[in-house]
Amino acid sequence: MLQIGIACGRNCERYVDFLLRTIDATININEVEIVLGINDNDVNVNDLKTISEKYKNVKLLDAKNSDGFSLGHSFALDKMLHYFSEKYGMFIDCDIAMLTPNWDKKMLEKLSDKTVIVGSEYDGSKYAGFPNSTFCLFDVGVLKDKKISFRLPEQKHIVVEEKDSEIFGRNPGEKIMLDTGWELAYKLKGSGLKGVPMKLVSPRNPETIPKMKFMQKDMRGESYQLDDVPICTHVGRSYTRSFDDPIVVLWRKRVKEWLNGKV
């Protein structure tokens, strides 16, 4: 069984429904448990219950605490990881949509004893060359064994020291931001384990434009590609961006076109 955790904050409900529809239309594995980790008092739990009833094996998990949004999101990831009991788990942000049939098989094939995580890469001033928590599939036992936490550190911005340069994939002296899930690179890569980063492709990154397949120049957000195949797309900012925002409407339209109307 593959367990998929989705952190659910303010304004998540319709995004979650759309994500689940795209998962349902593209996944290969039959045995899947989807965990909706509710991390905000503003979430409409009744709406999520109604949505969950349309799909097989969806569980709601109370993952709220008294912290702010970012800490609430990371707290939910910690709680869902603790809940996971199968060999393989995933985290998917709610404002993501799946694009490629059998994406789960393609990702699982990348894992081995030493390669324990595959997922989306960062751009900008964060660690590079290693998966992050936005979209990732991983060996649950390894993350638990390494005591991975997704909580933000007290010091969010650091200057990379020479001893950590390879771990963070950045040059010594560079200033980077440690975001939710920064321990993935620090503890996994720091233990000699490997990860497979999925290429971020977006109109905002000119060097990736020639490789755009799903994304179009008038769109916001990005897609993540594995072996040049667009596995998923992330529109972002669901916490503040309405599902009916023109940016999201255009994104949804493109997803539906890509999936030939299956969602």
PDB file of C-alpha atoms in Angstrom:
ATOM      1  CA  MET A   1       0.000   0.000   0.000  1.00  0.00           C
ATOM      2  CA  LEU A   2       1.072   3.550  -0.751  1.00  0.00           C
ATOM      3  CA  GLN A   3       0.073   6.149   1.831  1.00  0.00           C
ATOM      4  CA  ILE A   4      -0.381   9.703   0.562  1.00  0.00           C
ATOM      5  CA  GLY A   5      -0.537  12.636   2.966  1.00  0.00           C
ATOM      6  CA  ILE A   6      -2.067  15.969   1.954  1.00  0.00           C
ATOM      7  CA  ALA A   7      -1.764  18.900   4.373  1.00  0.00           C
ATOM      8  CA  CYS A   8      -5.067  20.778   4.400  1.00  0.00           C
ATOM      9  CA  GLY A   9      -5.066  24.443   5.389  1.00  0.00           C
ATOM     10  CA  ARG A  10      -7.344  27.395   4.755  1.00  0.00           C
ATOM     11  CA  ASN A  11      -9.012  27.419   1.319  1.00  0.00           C
ATOM     12  CA  CYS A  12      -7.926  23.849   0.569  1.00  0.00           C
ATOM     13  CA  GLU A  13     -11.246  22.128  -0.017  1.00  0.00           C
ATOM     14  CA  ARG A  14     -11.777  22.546  -3.776  1.00  0.00           C
ATOM     15  CA  TYR A  15      -8.061  22.165  -4.457  1.00  0.00           C
ATOM     16  CA  VAL A  16      -8.098  18.843  -2.595  1.00  0.00           C
ATOM     17  CA  ASP A  17     -11.077  17.621  -4.615  1.00  0.00           C
ATOM     18  CA  PHE A  18      -9.299  18.504  -7.880  1.00  0.00           C
ATOM     19  CA  LEU A  19      -6.069  16.814  -6.743  1.00  0.00           C
ATOM     20  CA  LEU A  20      -7.930  13.643  -5.749  1.00  0.00           C
ATOM     21  CA  ARG A  21      -9.672  13.562  -9.114  1.00  0.00           C
ATOM     22  CA  THR A  22      -6.329  13.712 -10.910  1.00  0.00           C
ATOM     23  CA  ILE A  23      -4.837  11.040  -8.636  1.00  0.00           C
ATOM     24  CA  ASP A  24      -7.822   8.802  -9.316  1.00  0.00           C
ATOM     25  CA  ALA A  25      -7.413   9.301 -13.074  1.00  0.00           C
ATOM     26  CA  THR A  26      -3.696   8.507 -13.222  1.00  0.00           C
ATOM     27  CA  ILE A  27      -2.529   6.222 -10.406  1.00  0.00           C
ATOM     28  CA  ASN A  28      -1.474   2.621 -11.068  1.00  0.00           C
ATOM     29  CA  ILE A  29      -1.435   1.066  -7.572  1.00  0.00           C
ATOM     30  CA  ASN A  30      -4.763  -0.297  -6.360  1.00  0.00           C
ATOM     31  CA  GLU A  31      -3.959  -0.238  -2.643  1.00  0.00           C
ATOM     32  CA  VAL A  32      -3.735   3.415  -1.637  1.00  0.00           C
ATOM     33  CA  GLU A  33      -4.617   5.252   1.562  1.00  0.00           C
ATOM     34  CA  ILE A  34      -4.986   9.020   1.358  1.00  0.00           C
ATOM     35  CA  VAL A  35      -4.646  10.994   4.589  1.00  0.00           C
ATOM     36  CA  LEU A  36      -5.986  14.552   4.739  1.00  0.00           C
ATOM     37  CA  GLY A  37      -4.079  16.262   7.548  1.00  0.00           C
ATOM     38  CA  ILE A  38      -6.234  19.196   8.689  1.00  0.00           C
ATOM     39  CA  ASN A  39      -3.945  21.900  10.081  1.00  0.00           C
ATOM     40  CA  ASP A  40      -6.156  25.000  10.274  1.00  0.00           C
ATOM     41  CA  ASN A  41      -9.361  25.873  12.143  1.00  0.00           C
ATOM     42  CA  ASP A  42     -10.641  27.619   9.008  1.00  0.00           C
ATOM     43  CA  VAL A  43     -10.844  24.333   7.078  1.00  0.00           C
ATOM     44  CA  ASN A  44     -14.407  23.242   6.321  1.00  0.00           C
ATOM     45  CA  VAL A  45     -14.234  19.717   7.719  1.00  0.00           C
ATOM     46  CA  ASN A  46     -17.745  18.852   6.522  1.00  0.00           C
ATOM     47  CA  ASP A  47     -16.755  19.728   2.968  1.00  0.00           C
ATOM     48  CA  LEU A  48     -13.672  17.507   3.227  1.00  0.00           C
ATOM     49  CA  LYS A  49     -15.808  14.664   4.589  1.00  0.00           C
ATOM     50  CA  THR A  50     -18.168  15.020   1.638  1.00  0.00           C
ATOM     51  CA  ILE A  51     -15.234  15.076  -0.787  1.00  0.00           C
ATOM     52  CA  SER A  52     -13.562  12.075   0.849  1.00  0.00           C
ATOM     53  CA  GLU A  53     -16.692   9.960   0.473  1.00  0.00           C
ATOM     54  CA  LYS A  54     -16.356  10.118  -3.308  1.00  0.00           C
ATOM     55  CA  TYR A  55     -13.044   8.257  -3.210  1.00  0.00           C
ATOM     56  CA  LYS A  56     -11.752   4.955  -1.890  1.00  0.00           C
ATOM     57  CA  ASN A  57      -9.887   4.836   1.433  1.00  0.00           C
ATOM     58  CA  VAL A  58      -9.555   8.521   2.359  1.00  0.00           C
ATOM     59  CA  LYS A  59      -8.986   9.348   6.041  1.00  0.00           C
ATOM     60  CA  LEU A  60      -9.239  12.721   7.824  1.00  0.00           C
ATOM     61  CA  LEU A  61      -6.567  13.342  10.456  1.00  0.00           C
ATOM     62  CA  ASP A  62      -6.666  16.190  12.972  1.00  0.00           C
ATOM     63  CA  ALA A  63      -3.246  17.817  12.632  1.00  0.00           C
ATOM     64  CA  LYS A  64      -3.921  21.239  14.125  1.00  0.00           C
ATOM     65  CA  ASN A  65      -1.797  23.094  16.637  1.00  0.00           C
ATOM     66  CA  SER A  66      -1.613  26.648  17.925  1.00  0.00           C
ATOM     67  CA  ASP A  67       1.165  27.821  15.601  1.00  0.00           C
ATOM     68  CA  GLY A  68       0.875  29.969  12.503  1.00  0.00           C
ATOM     69  CA  PHE A  69       0.299  28.779   8.957  1.00  0.00           C
ATOM     70  CA  SER A  70       3.777  27.596   7.973  1.00  0.00           C
ATOM     71  CA  LEU A  71       4.338  25.854  11.287  1.00  0.00           C
ATOM     72  CA  GLY A  72       0.836  24.390  11.056  1.00  0.00           C
ATOM     73  CA  HIS A  73       1.645  22.900   7.646  1.00  0.00           C
ATOM     74  CA  SER A  74       4.892  21.394   8.861  1.00  0.00           C
ATOM     75  CA  PHE A  75       3.216  20.117  12.024  1.00  0.00           C
ATOM     76  CA  ALA A  76       0.700  18.308   9.802  1.00  0.00           C
ATOM     77  CA  LEU A  77       3.512  16.664   7.824  1.00  0.00           C
ATOM     78  CA  ASP A  78       5.130  15.478  11.054  1.00  0.00           C
ATOM     79  CA  LYS A  79       1.849  14.062  12.289  1.00  0.00           C
ATOM     80  CA  MET A  80       1.094  12.297   9.006  1.00  0.00           C
ATOM     81  CA  LEU A  81       4.593  10.792   8.870  1.00  0.00           C
ATOM     82  CA  HIS A  82       4.069   9.477  12.402  1.00  0.00           C
ATOM     83  CA  TYR A  83       0.740   7.978  11.248  1.00  0.00           C
ATOM     84  CA  PHE A  84       2.221   6.255   8.198  1.00  0.00           C
ATOM     85  CA  SER A  85       2.767   2.511   8.711  1.00  0.00           C
ATOM     86  CA  GLU A  86       3.492   1.182   5.216  1.00  0.00           C
ATOM     87  CA  LYS A  87       6.878   0.987   3.484  1.00  0.00           C
ATOM     88  CA  TYR A  88       6.202   3.870   1.100  1.00  0.00           C
ATOM     89  CA  GLY A  89       4.639   7.243   1.788  1.00  0.00           C
ATOM     90  CA  MET A  90       4.095  10.500  -0.059  1.00  0.00           C
ATOM     91  CA  PHE A  91       3.425  14.144   0.653  1.00  0.00           C
ATOM     92  CA  ILE A  92       1.566  16.214  -1.921  1.00  0.00           C
ATOM     93  CA  ASP A  93       0.637  19.892  -1.532  1.00  0.00           C
ATOM     94  CA  CYS A  94      -3.087  20.399  -2.035  1.00  0.00           C
ATOM     95  CA  ASP A  95      -2.623  22.790  -4.998  1.00  0.00           C
ATOM     96  CA  ILE A  96      -0.987  20.125  -7.163  1.00  0.00           C
ATOM     97  CA  ALA A  97      -2.511  18.056  -9.974  1.00  0.00           C
ATOM     98  CA  MET A  98      -1.199  14.765 -11.352  1.00  0.00           C
ATOM     99  CA  LEU A  99      -0.474  14.590 -15.075  1.00  0.00           C
ATOM    100  CA  THR A 100       0.961  11.239 -16.136  1.00  0.00           C
ATOM    101  CA  PRO A 101      -0.625   7.772 -15.912  1.00  0.00           C
ATOM    102  CA  ASN A 102       1.369   5.317 -13.778  1.00  0.00           C
ATOM    103  CA  TRP A 103       3.353   8.156 -12.168  1.00  0.00           C
ATOM    104  CA  ASP A 104       3.519   6.114  -8.964  1.00  0.00           C
ATOM    105  CA  LYS A 105       5.229   3.212 -10.760  1.00  0.00           C
ATOM    106  CA  LYS A 106       7.705   5.606 -12.424  1.00  0.00           C
ATOM    107  CA  MET A 107       8.601   7.134  -9.063  1.00  0.00           C
ATOM    108  CA  LEU A 108       8.812   3.876  -7.115  1.00  0.00           C
ATOM    109  CA  GLU A 109      11.229   2.484  -9.698  1.00  0.00           C
ATOM    110  CA  LYS A 110      13.705   5.196  -8.688  1.00  0.00           C
ATOM    111  CA  LEU A 111      13.931   4.008  -5.076  1.00  0.00           C
ATOM    112  CA  SER A 112      16.500   1.549  -3.746  1.00  0.00           C
ATOM    113  CA  ASP A 113      18.367   0.791  -0.531  1.00  0.00           C
ATOM    114  CA  LYS A 114      20.426   3.954  -0.945  1.00  0.00           C
ATOM    115  CA  THR A 115      18.015   6.133  -2.921  1.00  0.00           C
ATOM    116  CA  VAL A 116      15.206   6.733  -0.443  1.00  0.00           C
ATOM    117  CA  ILE A 117      13.262   9.706  -1.808  1.00  0.00           C
ATOM    118  CA  VAL A 118      12.167  11.115  -5.160  1.00  0.00           C
ATOM    119  CA  GLY A 119      10.359  14.410  -5.566  1.00  0.00           C
ATOM    120  CA  SER A 120      10.160  18.058  -6.567  1.00  0.00           C
ATOM    121  CA  GLU A 121      13.221  20.300  -6.579  1.00  0.00           C
ATOM    122  CA  TYR A 122      13.486  23.900  -5.407  1.00  0.00           C
ATOM    123  CA  ASP A 123      14.422  26.934  -7.388  1.00  0.00           C
ATOM    124  CA  GLY A 124      15.551  30.218  -5.872  1.00  0.00           C
ATOM    125  CA  SER A 125      17.538  30.637  -2.657  1.00  0.00           C
ATOM    126  CA  LYS A 126      16.987  27.227  -1.045  1.00  0.00           C
ATOM    127  CA  TYR A 127      18.908  23.970  -1.062  1.00  0.00           C
ATOM    128  CA  ALA A 128      19.461  22.455  -4.515  1.00  0.00           C
ATOM    129  CA  GLY A 129      19.757  19.044  -6.109  1.00  0.00           C
ATOM    130  CA  PHE A 130      17.583  17.136  -3.630  1.00  0.00           C
ATOM    131  CA  PRO A 131      13.817  16.525  -3.277  1.00  0.00           C
ATOM    132  CA  ASN A 132      11.673  18.767  -1.081  1.00  0.00           C
ATOM    133  CA  SER A 133       8.392  18.271   0.766  1.00  0.00           C
ATOM    134  CA  THR A 134       6.118  19.932  -1.821  1.00  0.00           C
ATOM    135  CA  PHE A 135       5.768  16.655  -3.723  1.00  0.00           C
ATOM    136  CA  CYS A 136       7.752  13.593  -2.711  1.00  0.00           C
ATOM    137  CA  LEU A 137       7.602   9.798  -2.433  1.00  0.00           C
ATOM    138  CA  PHE A 138       9.853   8.174   0.146  1.00  0.00           C
ATOM    139  CA  ASP A 139      10.827   5.194   2.257  1.00  0.00           C
ATOM    140  CA  VAL A 140       8.818   5.738   5.440  1.00  0.00           C
ATOM    141  CA  GLY A 141      11.058   3.629   7.659  1.00  0.00           C
ATOM    142  CA  VAL A 142      14.183   5.554   6.676  1.00  0.00           C
ATOM    143  CA  LEU A 143      12.604   8.960   7.376  1.00  0.00           C
ATOM    144  CA  LYS A 144      11.447   7.733  10.767  1.00  0.00           C
ATOM    145  CA  ASP A 145      14.826   6.151  11.521  1.00  0.00           C
ATOM    146  CA  LYS A 146      16.607   9.423  10.706  1.00  0.00           C
ATOM    147  CA  LYS A 147      14.088  11.299  12.882  1.00  0.00           C
ATOM    148  CA  ILE A 148      13.118  13.678  10.082  1.00  0.00           C
ATOM    149  CA  SER A 149      10.972  16.598  11.217  1.00  0.00           C
ATOM    150  CA  PHE A 150       9.354  19.064   8.850  1.00  0.00           C
ATOM    151  CA  ARG A 151       9.306  21.878  11.383  1.00  0.00           C
ATOM    152  CA  LEU A 152      11.000  25.135  10.503  1.00  0.00           C
ATOM    153  CA  PRO A 153      14.289  25.869  12.294  1.00  0.00           C
ATOM    154  CA  GLU A 154      14.687  28.836  14.634  1.00  0.00           C
ATOM    155  CA  GLN A 155      17.150  30.350  12.165  1.00  0.00           C
ATOM    156  CA  LYS A 156      15.442  30.393   8.759  1.00  0.00           C
ATOM    157  CA  HIS A 157      18.288  31.998   6.808  1.00  0.00           C
ATOM    158  CA  ILE A 158      21.828  30.679   6.973  1.00  0.00           C
ATOM    159  CA  VAL A 159      25.134  31.180   5.226  1.00  0.00           C
ATOM    160  CA  VAL A 160      26.299  27.844   3.812  1.00  0.00           C
ATOM    161  CA  GLU A 161      29.485  26.616   5.444  1.00  0.00           C
ATOM    162  CA  GLU A 162      32.036  24.601   3.507  1.00  0.00           C
ATOM    163  CA  LYS A 163      31.248  21.438   5.472  1.00  0.00           C
ATOM    164  CA  ASP A 164      27.570  21.640   4.425  1.00  0.00           C
ATOM    165  CA  SER A 165      28.106  22.790   0.846  1.00  0.00           C
ATOM    166  CA  GLU A 166      27.599  19.371  -0.727  1.00  0.00           C
ATOM    167  CA  ILE A 167      24.582  18.591   1.463  1.00  0.00           C
ATOM    168  CA  PHE A 168      22.762  21.794   0.501  1.00  0.00           C
ATOM    169  CA  GLY A 169      23.998  21.760  -3.094  1.00  0.00           C
ATOM    170  CA  ARG A 170      25.174  25.363  -2.783  1.00  0.00           C
ATOM    171  CA  ASN A 171      28.546  27.097  -2.727  1.00  0.00           C
ATOM    172  CA  PRO A 172      30.168  28.030   0.581  1.00  0.00           C
ATOM    173  CA  GLY A 173      29.223  31.575   1.554  1.00  0.00           C
ATOM    174  CA  GLU A 174      25.848  31.532  -0.210  1.00  0.00           C
ATOM    175  CA  LYS A 175      22.868  32.624   1.853  1.00  0.00           C
ATOM    176  CA  ILE A 176      19.906  30.238   1.679  1.00  0.00           C
ATOM    177  CA  MET A 177      16.490  29.913   3.283  1.00  0.00           C
ATOM    178  CA  LEU A 178      15.651  26.778   5.268  1.00  0.00           C
ATOM    179  CA  ASP A 179      12.010  26.026   4.493  1.00  0.00           C
ATOM    180  CA  THR A 180       9.542  23.339   5.594  1.00  0.00           C
ATOM    181  CA  GLY A 181      11.267  19.971   5.301  1.00  0.00           C
ATOM    182  CA  TRP A 182      14.835  21.288   5.145  1.00  0.00           C
ATOM    183  CA  GLU A 183      15.951  18.273   7.193  1.00  0.00           C
ATOM    184  CA  LEU A 184      15.308  16.016   4.188  1.00  0.00           C
ATOM    185  CA  ALA A 185      18.530  17.179   2.576  1.00  0.00           C
ATOM    186  CA  TYR A 186      20.423  17.776   5.817  1.00  0.00           C
ATOM    187  CA  LYS A 187      19.762  14.419   7.473  1.00  0.00           C
ATOM    188  CA  LEU A 188      19.296  12.073   4.512  1.00  0.00           C
ATOM    189  CA  LYS A 189      22.063  13.367   2.288  1.00  0.00           C
ATOM    190  CA  GLY A 190      24.169  13.960   5.368  1.00  0.00           C
ATOM    191  CA  SER A 191      23.836  10.233   6.175  1.00  0.00           C
ATOM    192  CA  GLY A 192      25.108   9.207   2.747  1.00  0.00           C
ATOM    193  CA  LEU A 193      21.639   8.492   1.362  1.00  0.00           C
ATOM    194  CA  LYS A 194      20.480   9.668  -2.042  1.00  0.00           C
ATOM    195  CA  GLY A 195      17.415  11.299  -3.548  1.00  0.00           C
ATOM    196  CA  VAL A 196      16.169  11.903  -7.070  1.00  0.00           C
ATOM    197  CA  PRO A 197      15.123  15.527  -7.682  1.00  0.00           C
ATOM    198  CA  MET A 198      12.397  16.095 -10.260  1.00  0.00           C
ATOM    199  CA  LYS A 199      13.178  18.977 -12.610  1.00  0.00           C
ATOM    200  CA  LEU A 200      11.175  22.161 -12.016  1.00  0.00           C
ATOM    201  CA  VAL A 201       9.938  23.543 -15.351  1.00  0.00           C
ATOM    202  CA  SER A 202       8.309  26.965 -15.394  1.00  0.00           C
ATOM    203  CA  PRO A 203       7.931  30.049 -17.614  1.00  0.00           C
ATOM    204  CA  ARG A 204       9.563  32.067 -14.810  1.00  0.00           C
ATOM    205  CA  ASN A 205      12.787  30.099 -15.360  1.00  0.00           C
ATOM    206  CA  PRO A 206      13.878  30.981 -18.918  1.00  0.00           C
ATOM    207  CA  GLU A 207      16.370  28.136 -19.122  1.00  0.00           C
ATOM    208  CA  THR A 208      13.558  25.582 -18.648  1.00  0.00           C
ATOM    209  CA  ILE A 209      11.241  27.004 -21.325  1.00  0.00           C
ATOM    210  CA  PRO A 210      12.674  24.820 -24.140  1.00  0.00           C
ATOM    211  CA  LYS A 211      11.740  21.745 -22.060  1.00  0.00           C
ATOM    212  CA  MET A 212       8.191  22.845 -21.297  1.00  0.00           C
ATOM    213  CA  LYS A 213       5.600  20.245 -22.209  1.00  0.00           C
ATOM    214  CA  PHE A 214       2.668  20.778 -19.904  1.00  0.00           C
ATOM    215  CA  MET A 215       3.385  24.378 -18.940  1.00  0.00           C
ATOM    216  CA  GLN A 216       2.619  27.240 -21.322  1.00  0.00           C
ATOM    217  CA  LYS A 217       4.140  30.716 -21.389  1.00  0.00           C
ATOM    218  CA  ASP A 218       0.975  32.464 -20.157  1.00  0.00           C
ATOM    219  CA  MET A 219       0.644  30.174 -17.090  1.00  0.00           C
ATOM    220  CA  ARG A 220       1.739  30.616 -13.480  1.00  0.00           C
ATOM    221  CA  GLY A 221       3.221  27.864 -11.376  1.00  0.00           C
ATOM    222  CA  GLU A 222       5.379  24.987 -12.525  1.00  0.00           C
ATOM    223  CA  SER A 223       5.490  21.328 -13.455  1.00  0.00           C
ATOM    224  CA  TYR A 224       7.892  18.715 -12.129  1.00  0.00           C
ATOM    225  CA  GLN A 225       9.451  16.331 -14.632  1.00  0.00           C
ATOM    226  CA  LEU A 226      11.027  12.896 -14.155  1.00  0.00           C
ATOM    227  CA  ASP A 227      13.082  11.646 -17.110  1.00  0.00           C
ATOM    228  CA  ASP A 228      11.612  14.562 -19.103  1.00  0.00           C
ATOM    229  CA  VAL A 229       8.059  13.379 -18.355  1.00  0.00           C
ATOM    230  CA  PRO A 230       5.797  15.901 -16.562  1.00  0.00           C
ATOM    231  CA  ILE A 231       4.603  13.988 -13.501  1.00  0.00           C
ATOM    232  CA  CYS A 232       2.630  16.748 -11.791  1.00  0.00           C
ATOM    233  CA  THR A 233       1.959  20.482 -11.800  1.00  0.00           C
ATOM    234  CA  HIS A 234       1.858  22.952  -8.916  1.00  0.00           C
ATOM    235  CA  VAL A 235      -0.074  26.208  -9.186  1.00  0.00           C
ATOM    236  CA  GLY A 236       0.818  27.336  -5.653  1.00  0.00           C
ATOM    237  CA  ARG A 237      -0.534  29.900  -3.180  1.00  0.00           C
ATOM    238  CA  SER A 238      -3.772  28.034  -2.433  1.00  0.00           C
ATOM    239  CA  TYR A 239      -3.845  29.581   1.040  1.00  0.00           C
ATOM    240  CA  THR A 240      -4.528  33.028  -0.437  1.00  0.00           C
ATOM    241  CA  ARG A 241      -5.544  32.313  -4.037  1.00  0.00           C
ATOM    242  CA  SER A 242      -9.180  31.443  -4.733  1.00  0.00           C
ATOM    243  CA  PHE A 243      -9.910  28.304  -6.715  1.00  0.00           C
ATOM    244  CA  ASP A 244     -11.801  30.622  -9.079  1.00  0.00           C
ATOM    245  CA  ASP A 245      -8.898  33.031  -9.510  1.00  0.00           C
ATOM    246  CA  PRO A 246      -8.164  33.485 -13.263  1.00  0.00           C
ATOM    247  CA  ILE A 247      -4.667  32.042 -12.711  1.00  0.00           C
ATOM    248  CA  VAL A 248      -6.146  28.869 -11.237  1.00  0.00           C
ATOM    249  CA  VAL A 249      -8.937  28.678 -13.811  1.00  0.00           C
ATOM    250  CA  LEU A 250      -6.359  28.726 -16.623  1.00  0.00           C
ATOM    251  CA  TRP A 251      -4.273  26.106 -14.797  1.00  0.00           C
ATOM    252  CA  ARG A 252      -7.282  23.826 -14.270  1.00  0.00           C
ATOM    253  CA  LYS A 253      -8.282  24.175 -17.914  1.00  0.00           C
ATOM    254  CA  ARG A 254      -4.808  23.124 -19.013  1.00  0.00           C
ATOM    255  CA  VAL A 255      -4.846  20.106 -16.644  1.00  0.00           C
ATOM    256  CA  LYS A 256      -8.173  18.971 -18.046  1.00  0.00           C
ATOM    257  CA  GLU A 257      -6.896  19.346 -21.606  1.00  0.00           C
ATOM    258  CA  TRP A 258      -3.730  17.411 -20.771  1.00  0.00           C
ATOM    259  CA  LEU A 259      -5.738  14.577 -19.214  1.00  0.00           C
ATOM    260  CA  ASN A 260      -8.164  14.533 -22.137  1.00  0.00           C
ATOM    261  CA  GLY A 261     -11.162  15.446 -20.011  1.00  0.00           C
ATOM    262  CA  LYS A 262     -10.713  12.568 -17.515  1.00  0.00           C
ATOM    263  CA  VAL A 263     -11.144  14.986 -14.590  1.00  0.00           C
TER     264      VAL A 263
END
